[in-house]
Short mmCIF file of C-alpha atoms and ligand atoms in Angstrom, two decimals:
data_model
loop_
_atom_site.label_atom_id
_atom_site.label_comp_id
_atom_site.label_asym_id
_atom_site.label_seq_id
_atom_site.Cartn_x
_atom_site.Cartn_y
_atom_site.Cartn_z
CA UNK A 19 8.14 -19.47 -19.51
CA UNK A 20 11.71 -18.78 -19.18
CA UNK A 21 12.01 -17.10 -16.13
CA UNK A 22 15.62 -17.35 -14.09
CA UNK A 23 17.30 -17.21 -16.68
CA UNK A 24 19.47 -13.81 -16.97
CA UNK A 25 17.31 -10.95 -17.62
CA UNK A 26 19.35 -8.11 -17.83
CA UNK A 27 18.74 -5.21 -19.93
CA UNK A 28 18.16 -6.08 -23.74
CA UNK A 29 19.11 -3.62 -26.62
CA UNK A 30 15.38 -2.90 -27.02
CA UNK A 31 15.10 -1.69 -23.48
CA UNK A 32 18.32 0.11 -23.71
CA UNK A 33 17.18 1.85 -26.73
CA UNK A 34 14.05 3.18 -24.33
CA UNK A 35 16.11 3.88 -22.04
CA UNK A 36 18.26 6.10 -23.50
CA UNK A 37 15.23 7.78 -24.78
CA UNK A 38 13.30 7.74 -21.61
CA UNK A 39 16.43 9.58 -20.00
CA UNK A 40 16.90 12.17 -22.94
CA UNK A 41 12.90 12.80 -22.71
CA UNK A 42 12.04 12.07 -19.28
CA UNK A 43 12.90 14.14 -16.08
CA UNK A 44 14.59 11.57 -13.24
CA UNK A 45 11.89 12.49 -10.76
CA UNK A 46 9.55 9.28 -12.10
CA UNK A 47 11.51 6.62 -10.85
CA UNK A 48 11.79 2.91 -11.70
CA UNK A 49 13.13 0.23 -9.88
CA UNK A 50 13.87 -2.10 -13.43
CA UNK A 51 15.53 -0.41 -16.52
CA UNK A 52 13.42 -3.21 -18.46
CA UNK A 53 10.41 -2.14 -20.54
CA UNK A 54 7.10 -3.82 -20.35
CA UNK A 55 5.52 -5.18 -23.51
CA UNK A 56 2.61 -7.81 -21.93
CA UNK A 57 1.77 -8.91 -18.77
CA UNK A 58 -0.53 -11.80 -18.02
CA UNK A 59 -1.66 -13.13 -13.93
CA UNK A 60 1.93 -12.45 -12.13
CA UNK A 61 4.16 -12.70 -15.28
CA UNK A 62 5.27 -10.09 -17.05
CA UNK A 63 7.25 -9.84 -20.88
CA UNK A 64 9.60 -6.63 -21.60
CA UNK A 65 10.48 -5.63 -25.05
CA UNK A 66 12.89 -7.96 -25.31
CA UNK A 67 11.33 -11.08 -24.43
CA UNK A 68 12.06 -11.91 -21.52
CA UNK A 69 9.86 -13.30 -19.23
CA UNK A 70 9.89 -12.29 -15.24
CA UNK A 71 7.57 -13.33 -12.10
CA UNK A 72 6.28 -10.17 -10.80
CA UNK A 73 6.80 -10.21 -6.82
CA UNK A 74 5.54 -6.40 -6.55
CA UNK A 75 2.21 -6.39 -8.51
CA UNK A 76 2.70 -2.83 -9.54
CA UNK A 77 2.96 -1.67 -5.84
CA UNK A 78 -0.09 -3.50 -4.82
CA UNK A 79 -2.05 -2.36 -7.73
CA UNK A 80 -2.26 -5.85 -9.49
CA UNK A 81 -3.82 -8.30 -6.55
CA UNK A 82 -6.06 -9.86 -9.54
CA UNK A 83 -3.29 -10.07 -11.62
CA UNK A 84 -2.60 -8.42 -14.67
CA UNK A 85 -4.80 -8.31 -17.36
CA UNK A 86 -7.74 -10.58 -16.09
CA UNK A 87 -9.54 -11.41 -18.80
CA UNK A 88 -12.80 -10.20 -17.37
CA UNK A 89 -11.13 -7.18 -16.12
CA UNK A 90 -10.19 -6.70 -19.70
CA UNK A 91 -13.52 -7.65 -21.32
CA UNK A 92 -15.32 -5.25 -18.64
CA UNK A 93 -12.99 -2.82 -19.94
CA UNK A 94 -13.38 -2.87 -23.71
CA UNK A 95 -17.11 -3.23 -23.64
CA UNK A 96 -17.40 -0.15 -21.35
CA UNK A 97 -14.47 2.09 -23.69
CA UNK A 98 -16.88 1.07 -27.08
CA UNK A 99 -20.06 2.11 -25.45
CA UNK A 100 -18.81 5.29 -23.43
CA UNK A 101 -15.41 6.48 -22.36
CA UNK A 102 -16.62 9.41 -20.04
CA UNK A 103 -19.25 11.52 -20.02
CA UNK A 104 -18.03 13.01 -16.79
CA UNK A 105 -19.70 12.43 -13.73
CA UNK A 106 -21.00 16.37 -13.45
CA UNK A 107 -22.31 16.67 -16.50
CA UNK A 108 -24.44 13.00 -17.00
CA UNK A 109 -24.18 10.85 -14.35
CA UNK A 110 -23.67 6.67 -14.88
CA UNK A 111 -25.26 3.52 -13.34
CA UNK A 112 -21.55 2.12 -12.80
CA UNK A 113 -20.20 4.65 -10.78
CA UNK A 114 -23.64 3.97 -8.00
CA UNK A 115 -23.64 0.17 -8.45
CA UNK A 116 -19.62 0.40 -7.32
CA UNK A 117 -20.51 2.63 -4.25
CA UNK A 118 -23.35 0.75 -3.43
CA UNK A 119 -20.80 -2.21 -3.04
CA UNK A 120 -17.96 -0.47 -1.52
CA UNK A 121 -20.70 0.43 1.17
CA UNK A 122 -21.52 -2.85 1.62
CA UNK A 123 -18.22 -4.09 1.80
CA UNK A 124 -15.93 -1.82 3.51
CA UNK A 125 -16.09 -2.40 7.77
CA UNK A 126 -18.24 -0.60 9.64
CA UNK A 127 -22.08 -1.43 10.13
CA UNK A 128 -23.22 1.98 9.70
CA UNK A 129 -24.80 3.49 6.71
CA UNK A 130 -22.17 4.45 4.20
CA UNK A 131 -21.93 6.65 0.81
CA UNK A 132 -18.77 6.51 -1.37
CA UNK A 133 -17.06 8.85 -4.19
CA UNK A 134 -14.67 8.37 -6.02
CA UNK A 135 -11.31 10.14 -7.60
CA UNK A 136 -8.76 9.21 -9.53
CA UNK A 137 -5.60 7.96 -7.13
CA UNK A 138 -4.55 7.51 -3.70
CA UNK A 139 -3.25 10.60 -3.28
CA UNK A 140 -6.06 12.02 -3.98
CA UNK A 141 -8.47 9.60 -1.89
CA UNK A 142 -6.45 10.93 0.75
CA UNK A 143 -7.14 14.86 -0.06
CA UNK A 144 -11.10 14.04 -0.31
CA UNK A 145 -11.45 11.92 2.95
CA UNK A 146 -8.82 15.44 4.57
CA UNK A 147 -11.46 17.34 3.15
CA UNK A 148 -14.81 15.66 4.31
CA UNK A 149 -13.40 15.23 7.68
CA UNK A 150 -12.44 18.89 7.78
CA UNK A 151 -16.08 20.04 7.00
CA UNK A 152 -17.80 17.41 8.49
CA UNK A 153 -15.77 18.07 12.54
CA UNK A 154 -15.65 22.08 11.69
CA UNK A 155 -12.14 21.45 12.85
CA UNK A 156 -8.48 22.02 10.95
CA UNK A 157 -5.83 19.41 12.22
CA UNK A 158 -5.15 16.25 10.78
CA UNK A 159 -2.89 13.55 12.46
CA UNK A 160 -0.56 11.22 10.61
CA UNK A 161 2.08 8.31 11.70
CA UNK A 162 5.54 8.40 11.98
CA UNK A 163 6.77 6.17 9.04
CA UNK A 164 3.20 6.33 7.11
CA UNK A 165 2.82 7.24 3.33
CA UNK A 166 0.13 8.84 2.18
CA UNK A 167 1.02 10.36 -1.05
CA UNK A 168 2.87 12.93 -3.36
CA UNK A 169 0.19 16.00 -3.27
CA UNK A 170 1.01 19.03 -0.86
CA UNK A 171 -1.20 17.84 1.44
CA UNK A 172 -0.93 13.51 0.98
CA UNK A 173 3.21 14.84 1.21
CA UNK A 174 2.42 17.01 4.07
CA UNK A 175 0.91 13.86 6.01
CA UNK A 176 3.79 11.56 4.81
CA UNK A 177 6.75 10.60 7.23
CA UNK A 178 9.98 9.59 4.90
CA UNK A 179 11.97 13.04 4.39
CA UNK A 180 14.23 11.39 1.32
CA UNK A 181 12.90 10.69 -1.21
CA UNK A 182 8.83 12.43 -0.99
CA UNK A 183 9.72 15.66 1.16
CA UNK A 184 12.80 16.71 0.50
CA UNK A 185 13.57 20.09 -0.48
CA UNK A 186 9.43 20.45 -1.21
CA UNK A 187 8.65 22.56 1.90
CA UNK A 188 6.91 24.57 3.21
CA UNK A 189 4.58 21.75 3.96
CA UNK A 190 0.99 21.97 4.47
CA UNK A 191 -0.28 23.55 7.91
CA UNK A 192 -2.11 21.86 10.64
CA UNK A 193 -0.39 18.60 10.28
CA UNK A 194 1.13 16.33 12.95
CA UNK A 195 2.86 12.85 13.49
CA UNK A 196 2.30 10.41 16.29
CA UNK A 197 4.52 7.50 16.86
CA UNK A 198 3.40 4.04 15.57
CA UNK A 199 4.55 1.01 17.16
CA UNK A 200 7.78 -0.30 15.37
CA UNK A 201 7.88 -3.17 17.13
CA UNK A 202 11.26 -4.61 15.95
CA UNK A 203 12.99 -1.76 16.69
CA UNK A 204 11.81 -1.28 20.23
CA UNK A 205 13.82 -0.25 22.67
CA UNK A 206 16.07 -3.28 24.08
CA UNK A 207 14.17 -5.53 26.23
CA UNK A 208 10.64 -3.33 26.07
CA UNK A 209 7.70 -6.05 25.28
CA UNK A 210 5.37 -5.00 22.27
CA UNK A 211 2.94 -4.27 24.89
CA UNK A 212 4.80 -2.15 26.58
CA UNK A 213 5.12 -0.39 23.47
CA UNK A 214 1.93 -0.14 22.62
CA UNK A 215 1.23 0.84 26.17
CA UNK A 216 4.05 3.96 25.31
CA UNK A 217 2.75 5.01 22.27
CA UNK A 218 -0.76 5.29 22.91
CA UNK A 219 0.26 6.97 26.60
CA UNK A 220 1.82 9.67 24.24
CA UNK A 221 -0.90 10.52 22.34
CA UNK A 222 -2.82 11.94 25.40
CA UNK A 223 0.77 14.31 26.28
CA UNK A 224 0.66 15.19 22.16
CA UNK A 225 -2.82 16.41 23.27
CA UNK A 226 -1.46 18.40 26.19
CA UNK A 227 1.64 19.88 24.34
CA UNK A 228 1.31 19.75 20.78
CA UNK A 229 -2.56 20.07 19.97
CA UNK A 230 -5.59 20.11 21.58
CA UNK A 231 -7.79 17.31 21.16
CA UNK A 232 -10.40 19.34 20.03
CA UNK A 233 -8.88 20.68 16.92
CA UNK A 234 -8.05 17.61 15.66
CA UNK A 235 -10.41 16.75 12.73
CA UNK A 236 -9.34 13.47 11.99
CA UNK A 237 -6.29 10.95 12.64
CA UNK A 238 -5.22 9.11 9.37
CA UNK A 239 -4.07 5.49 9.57
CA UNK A 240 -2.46 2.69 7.65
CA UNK A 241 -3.95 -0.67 8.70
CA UNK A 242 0.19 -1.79 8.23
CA UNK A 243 2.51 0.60 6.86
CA UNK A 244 3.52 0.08 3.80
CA UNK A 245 5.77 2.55 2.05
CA UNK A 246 7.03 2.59 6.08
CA UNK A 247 8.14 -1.15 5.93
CA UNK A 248 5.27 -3.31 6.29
CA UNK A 249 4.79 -2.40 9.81
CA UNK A 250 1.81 -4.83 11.16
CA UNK A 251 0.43 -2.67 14.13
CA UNK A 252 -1.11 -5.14 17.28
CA UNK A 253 -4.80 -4.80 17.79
CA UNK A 254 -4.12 -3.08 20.72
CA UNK A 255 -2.84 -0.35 19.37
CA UNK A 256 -5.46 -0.07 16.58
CA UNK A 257 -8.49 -0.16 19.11
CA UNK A 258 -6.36 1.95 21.17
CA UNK A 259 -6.34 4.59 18.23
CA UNK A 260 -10.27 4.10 17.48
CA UNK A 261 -10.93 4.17 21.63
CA UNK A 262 -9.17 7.69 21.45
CA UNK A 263 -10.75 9.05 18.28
CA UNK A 264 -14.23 8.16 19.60
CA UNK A 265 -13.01 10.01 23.38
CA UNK A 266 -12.29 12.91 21.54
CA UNK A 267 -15.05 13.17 18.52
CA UNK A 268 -12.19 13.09 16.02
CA UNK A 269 -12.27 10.86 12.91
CA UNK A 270 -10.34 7.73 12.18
CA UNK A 271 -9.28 7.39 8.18
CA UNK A 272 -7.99 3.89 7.74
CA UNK A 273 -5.67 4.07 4.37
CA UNK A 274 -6.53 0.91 2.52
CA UNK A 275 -4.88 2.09 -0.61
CA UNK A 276 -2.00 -0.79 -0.06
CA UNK A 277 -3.63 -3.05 1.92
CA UNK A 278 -7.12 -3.13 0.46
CA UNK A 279 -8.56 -5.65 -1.84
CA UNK A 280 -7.64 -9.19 -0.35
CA UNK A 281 -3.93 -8.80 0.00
CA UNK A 282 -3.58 -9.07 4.15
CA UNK A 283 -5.79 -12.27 4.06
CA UNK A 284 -8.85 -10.24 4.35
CA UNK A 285 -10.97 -8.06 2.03
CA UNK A 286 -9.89 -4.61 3.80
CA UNK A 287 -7.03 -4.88 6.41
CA UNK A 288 -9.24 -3.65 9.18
CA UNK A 289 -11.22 -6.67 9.28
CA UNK A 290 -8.05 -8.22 11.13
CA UNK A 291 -8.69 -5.95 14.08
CA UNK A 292 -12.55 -5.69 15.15
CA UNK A 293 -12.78 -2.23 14.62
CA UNK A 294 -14.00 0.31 11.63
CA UNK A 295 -13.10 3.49 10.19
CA UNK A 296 -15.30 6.56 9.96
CA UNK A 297 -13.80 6.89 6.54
CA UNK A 298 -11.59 4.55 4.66
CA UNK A 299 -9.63 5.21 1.30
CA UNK A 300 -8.78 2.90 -0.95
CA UNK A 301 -6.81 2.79 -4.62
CA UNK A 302 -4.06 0.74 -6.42
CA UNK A 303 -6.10 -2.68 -6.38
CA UNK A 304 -9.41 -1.23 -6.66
CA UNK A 305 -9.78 -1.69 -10.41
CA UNK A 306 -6.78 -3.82 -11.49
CA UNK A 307 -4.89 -0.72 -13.06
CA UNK A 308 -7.34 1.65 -14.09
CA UNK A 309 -6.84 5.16 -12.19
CA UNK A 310 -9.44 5.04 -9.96
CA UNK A 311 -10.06 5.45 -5.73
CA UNK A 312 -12.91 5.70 -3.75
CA UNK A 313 -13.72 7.29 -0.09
CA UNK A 314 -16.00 5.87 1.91
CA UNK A 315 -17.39 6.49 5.35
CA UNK A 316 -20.04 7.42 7.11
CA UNK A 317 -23.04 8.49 5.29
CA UNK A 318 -23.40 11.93 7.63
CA UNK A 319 -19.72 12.84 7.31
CA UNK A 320 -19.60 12.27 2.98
CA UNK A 321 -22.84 14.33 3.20
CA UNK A 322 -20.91 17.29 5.11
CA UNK A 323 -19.46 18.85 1.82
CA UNK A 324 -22.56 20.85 -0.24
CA UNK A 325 -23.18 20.18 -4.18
CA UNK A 326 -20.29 20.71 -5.81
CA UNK A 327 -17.47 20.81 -3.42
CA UNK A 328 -15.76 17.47 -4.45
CA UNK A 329 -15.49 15.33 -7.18
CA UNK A 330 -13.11 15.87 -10.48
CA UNK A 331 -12.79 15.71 -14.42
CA UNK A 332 -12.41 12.13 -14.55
CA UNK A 333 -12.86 10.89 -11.20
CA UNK A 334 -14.59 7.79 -11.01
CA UNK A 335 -14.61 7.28 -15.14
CA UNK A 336 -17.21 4.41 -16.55
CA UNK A 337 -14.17 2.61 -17.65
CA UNK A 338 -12.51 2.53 -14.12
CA UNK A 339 -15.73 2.04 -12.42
CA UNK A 340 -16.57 -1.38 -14.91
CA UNK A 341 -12.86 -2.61 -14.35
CA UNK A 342 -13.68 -1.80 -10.31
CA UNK A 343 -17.05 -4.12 -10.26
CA UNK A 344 -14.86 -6.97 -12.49
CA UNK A 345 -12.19 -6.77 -9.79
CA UNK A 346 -14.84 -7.39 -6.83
CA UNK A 347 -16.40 -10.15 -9.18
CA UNK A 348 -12.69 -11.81 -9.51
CA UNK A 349 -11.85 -11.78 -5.92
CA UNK A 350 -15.26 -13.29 -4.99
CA UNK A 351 -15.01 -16.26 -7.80
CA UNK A 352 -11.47 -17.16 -6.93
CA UNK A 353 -11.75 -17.00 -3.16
CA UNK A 354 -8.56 -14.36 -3.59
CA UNK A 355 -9.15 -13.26 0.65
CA UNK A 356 -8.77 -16.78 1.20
CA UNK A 357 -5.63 -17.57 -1.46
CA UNK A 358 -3.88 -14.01 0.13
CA UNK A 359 -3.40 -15.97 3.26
CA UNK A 360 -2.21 -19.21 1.91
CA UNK A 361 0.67 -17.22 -0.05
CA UNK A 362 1.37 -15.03 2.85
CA UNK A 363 1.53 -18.52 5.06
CA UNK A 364 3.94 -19.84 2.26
CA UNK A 365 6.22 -16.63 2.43
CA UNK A 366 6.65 -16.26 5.49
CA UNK A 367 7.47 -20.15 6.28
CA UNK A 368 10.45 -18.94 3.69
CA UNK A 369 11.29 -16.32 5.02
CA UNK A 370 11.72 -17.66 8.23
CA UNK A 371 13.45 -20.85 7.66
CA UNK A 372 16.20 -18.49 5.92
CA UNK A 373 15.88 -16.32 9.08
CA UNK A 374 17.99 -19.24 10.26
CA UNK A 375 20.30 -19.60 8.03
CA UNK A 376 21.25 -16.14 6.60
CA UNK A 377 22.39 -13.23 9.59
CA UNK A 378 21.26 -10.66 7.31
CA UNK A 379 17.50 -10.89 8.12
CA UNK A 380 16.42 -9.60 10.72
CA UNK A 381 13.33 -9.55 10.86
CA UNK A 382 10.29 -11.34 9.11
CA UNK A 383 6.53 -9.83 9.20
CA UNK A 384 3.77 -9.35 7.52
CA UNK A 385 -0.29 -9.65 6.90
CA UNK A 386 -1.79 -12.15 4.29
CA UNK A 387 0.20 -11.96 1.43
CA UNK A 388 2.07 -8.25 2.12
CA UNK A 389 5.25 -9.54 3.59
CA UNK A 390 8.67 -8.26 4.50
CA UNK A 391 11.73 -8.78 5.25
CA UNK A 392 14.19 -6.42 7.25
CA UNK A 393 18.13 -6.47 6.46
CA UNK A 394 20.30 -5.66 8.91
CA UNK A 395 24.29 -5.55 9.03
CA UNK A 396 24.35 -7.02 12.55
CA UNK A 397 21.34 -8.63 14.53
CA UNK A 398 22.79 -6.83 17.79
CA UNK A 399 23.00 -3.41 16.31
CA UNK A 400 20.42 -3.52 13.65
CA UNK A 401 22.64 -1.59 11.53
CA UNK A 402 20.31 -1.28 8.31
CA UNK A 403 21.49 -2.69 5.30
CA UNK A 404 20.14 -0.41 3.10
CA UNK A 405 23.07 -1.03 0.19
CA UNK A 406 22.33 -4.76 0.61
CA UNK A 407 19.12 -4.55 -0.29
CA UNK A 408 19.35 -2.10 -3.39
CA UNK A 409 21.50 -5.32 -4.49
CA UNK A 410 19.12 -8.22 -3.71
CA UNK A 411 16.50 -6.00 -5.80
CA UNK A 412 18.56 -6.02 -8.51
CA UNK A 413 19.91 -9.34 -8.32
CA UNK A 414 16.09 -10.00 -8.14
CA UNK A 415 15.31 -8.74 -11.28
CA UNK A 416 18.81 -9.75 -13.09
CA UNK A 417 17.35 -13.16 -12.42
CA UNK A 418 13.76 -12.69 -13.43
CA UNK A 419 11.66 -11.76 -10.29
CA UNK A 420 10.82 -8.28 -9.73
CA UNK A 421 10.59 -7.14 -6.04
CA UNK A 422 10.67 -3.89 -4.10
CA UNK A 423 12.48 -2.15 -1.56
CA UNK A 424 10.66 0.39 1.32
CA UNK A 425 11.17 1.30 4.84
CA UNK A 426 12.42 4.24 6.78
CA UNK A 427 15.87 3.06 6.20
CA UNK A 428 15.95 1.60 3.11
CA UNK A 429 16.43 -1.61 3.99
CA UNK A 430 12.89 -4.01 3.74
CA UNK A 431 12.46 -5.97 1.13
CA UNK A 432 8.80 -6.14 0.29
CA UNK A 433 6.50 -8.41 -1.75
CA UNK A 434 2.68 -8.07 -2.77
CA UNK A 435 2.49 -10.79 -5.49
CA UNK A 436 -0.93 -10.77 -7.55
CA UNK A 437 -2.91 -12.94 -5.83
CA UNK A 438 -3.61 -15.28 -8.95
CA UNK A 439 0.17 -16.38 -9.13
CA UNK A 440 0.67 -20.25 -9.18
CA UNK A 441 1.91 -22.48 -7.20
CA UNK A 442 4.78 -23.15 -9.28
CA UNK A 443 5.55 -19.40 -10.28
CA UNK A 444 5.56 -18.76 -5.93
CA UNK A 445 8.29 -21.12 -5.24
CA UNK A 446 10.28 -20.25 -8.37
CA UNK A 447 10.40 -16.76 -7.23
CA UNK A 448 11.05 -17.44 -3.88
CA UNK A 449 14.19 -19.74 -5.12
CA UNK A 450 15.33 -16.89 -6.95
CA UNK A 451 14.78 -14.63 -3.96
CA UNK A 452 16.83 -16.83 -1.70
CA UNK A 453 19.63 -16.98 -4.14
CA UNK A 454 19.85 -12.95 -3.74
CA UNK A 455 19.87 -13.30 -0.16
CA UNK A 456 22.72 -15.72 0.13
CA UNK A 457 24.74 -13.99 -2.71
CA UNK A 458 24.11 -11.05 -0.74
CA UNK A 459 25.22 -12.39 2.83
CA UNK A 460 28.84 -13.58 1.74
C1 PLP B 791 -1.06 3.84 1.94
C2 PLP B 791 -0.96 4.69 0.73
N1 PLP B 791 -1.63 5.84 0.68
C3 PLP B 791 -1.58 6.63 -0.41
C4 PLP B 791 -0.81 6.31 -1.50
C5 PLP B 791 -0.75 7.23 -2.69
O1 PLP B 791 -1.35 6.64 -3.79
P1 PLP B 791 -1.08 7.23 -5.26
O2 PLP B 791 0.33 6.89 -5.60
O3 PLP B 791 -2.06 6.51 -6.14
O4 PLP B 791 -1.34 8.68 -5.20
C6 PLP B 791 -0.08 5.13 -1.48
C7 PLP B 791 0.79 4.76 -2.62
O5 PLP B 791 1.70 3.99 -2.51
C8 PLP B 791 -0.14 4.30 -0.34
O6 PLP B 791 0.54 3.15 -0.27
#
């Protein structure tokens, strides 16, 4: 391949590009002017040729990599024999051997039932939904900093004003935010269990002065935030939030849509804290590309809705479903829970032998193989370097690696490389990461 070598917009790509800006509104964005042509494991080819290690995975969605060949075969047998058939008109074997897994598979020793829709967004509207009819109550609780989507109600739940809310209001009713432990930014001096110890205090004055307990239907959660900033969340607090869901009869969601599917070392990201969701959703990896998302949860609560009260056109398509079983079959044959943690261990020995070197991180976290870094202007101050960072992506890409930005501020730099990359593709991206960095700190 001929990766780090300058990969800067070709003429083919301009040429899209000046369509895509005379056709397309500039809602969509895109972090790369460069247009895709292939993409194989973690390397993908634009129109121009050139050849770039893909640190981003398509937001999470690629933790097999891209085009696995048995995701593909799965793929093209299922289109030949039957595209969709819809799921409410004649029903398919795929669709119940995938929830049957998901059941299985998901935390949570309790019997289980799954659906399925077409993205996270709305994974996030069903499991609202269930939980609504299921409790008989209205109010759904989300986290400061948390992402949950671009629908009234997924947008209603999510935390970052610019870009997702902004100017979108009136937002949906009957939706609140709790804090979630940002542990880097505590206050000066206050231990992360003193934090914890804060923010879960608060919850039972939210009760007192915001809304009662008993309204709540359920409390949605990202096992570590990821739009947010790859916010990993202590056990504490996550027990704390199940300990106060089960006080109160109100329903946990965990959000698995980012961190499902192997990436944080461990088949869902809930697994790393001994405790299970009444419902979990879960997207983007689920079936390597495909639009597809599943809820799953308790069998009582999926049960609450009556015939005919969820489900959608093309939720939960054969295609999707045989490109979701391939992906399960893929992380299983190439132990990808246990190759997750051996890249996250890799990154984040990088990241924090630069930690010494360049003042501009400030911080270096993660789970498995969703890692982060946090630019600041000053390590006193933690002034975020939000302009920085815009550069470093872009420098990233210039170079061939693509790599994404998130965080409240702007100013994380976040990776969730497919899973399948190789040895040698890792530390040639991370070489070209560190040359951002230090280009960046002069
Ligand atoms: C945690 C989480 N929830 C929900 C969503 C929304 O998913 P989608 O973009 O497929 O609607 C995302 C997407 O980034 C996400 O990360």
């Amino acid at each position: 391949m001929t990766t780090n070598a300058q990969t800067s917009q070709g003429p083919k790509s301009a040429k899209l590009h000046a369509r895509r800006q005379e056709a397309v509104p500039v809602g969509p964005y895109h972090v790369t002017p460069l247009y895709i042509q292939s993409a194989q494991g973690a390397i993908v080819t634009d129109v121009d040729g050139n050849e770039l290690i893909d640190f981003a995975g398509g937001i999470g969605m690629q933790n097999i990599g891209h085009c696995h060949p048995k995701v593909v075969k799965a793929i093209q047998e299922q289109a030949a024999a039957s595209i969709h058939s819809c799921f409410h008109v004649m029903p398919y074997e795929s669709y119940i051997e995938l929830a049957e897994k998901l059941n299985e598979k998901t935390p949570g020793d309790f019997k289980k039932k799954t659906m399925f829709a077409n993205s996270g967004a709305e994974a996030v509207e069903n499991a609202v939904k269930i939980a609504r009819k299921a409790t008989g109550r209205s109010a759904v609780v989300s986290f400061e900093r948390g992402y949950h989507g671009r629908t009234l109600m997924t947008m209603s739940l999510t935390s970052k004003v610019n870009p997702y809310k902004h100017g979108f209001g009136p937002f949906a009713p009957e939706t609140y935010k709790l804090p979630y432990p940002y542990y880097y930014r505590a206050p000066q001096g206050m231990l992360p269990e003193e934090l914890d110890e804060q923010v879960l205090h608060h919850f039972e004055q939210f009760f007192l002065g915001e809304v009662g307990a008993d309204h709540i239907a359920a409390i949605i959660m990202e096992p570590v935030q990821g739009e947010g900033g790859f916010i990993v969340p202590s056990t504490t607090f996550v027990q704390g939030v199940r300990r106060i869901c089960d006080k109160y009869g109100i329903l946990m969601i965990a959000d698995e849509i980012q961190t499902g599917f192997a990436r944080t070392g461990k088949l869902f990201a809930m697994e790393n804290y001994g405790v299970a969701a009444d419902i979990t959703t879960m997207s983007k990896s689920i079936a390597a590309g495909m639009p597809l998302s599943a809820i799953t949860g308790r069998a009582e609560l999926m049960d609450a809705p009556g015939a005919g009260q969820l489900g959608g056109t093309f939720a939960g398509s054969p295609v999707a479903c045989a490109a979701g079983l391939a992906v399960l079959d893929v992380i299983e044959e190439e132990n990808l829970v246990e190759r997750a943690q051996v890249i996250g261990d890799r990154m984040m020995n990088a990241f924090r032998s630069w930690q010494e070197k360049y003042d501009l991180i400030g911080d270096v976290r993660g789970l498995g193989a969703m890692v982060a870094l946090e630019l600041v202007r000053d390590r006193v101050t933690k002034e975020p370097a939000k302009e920085e960072t815009g550069k470093i992506v872009t420098e990233c890409w210039n170079n061939g690696l693509i790599g994404l930005s998130a965080g409240i501020f702007g100013n994380v730099l976040r990776f969730l490389p497919p899973l399948v990359i190789t040895d040698e593709h890792l530390e040639k991206g991370l070489h070209i990461l560190e040359q951002a960095i230090a280009k960046a700190s002069k």
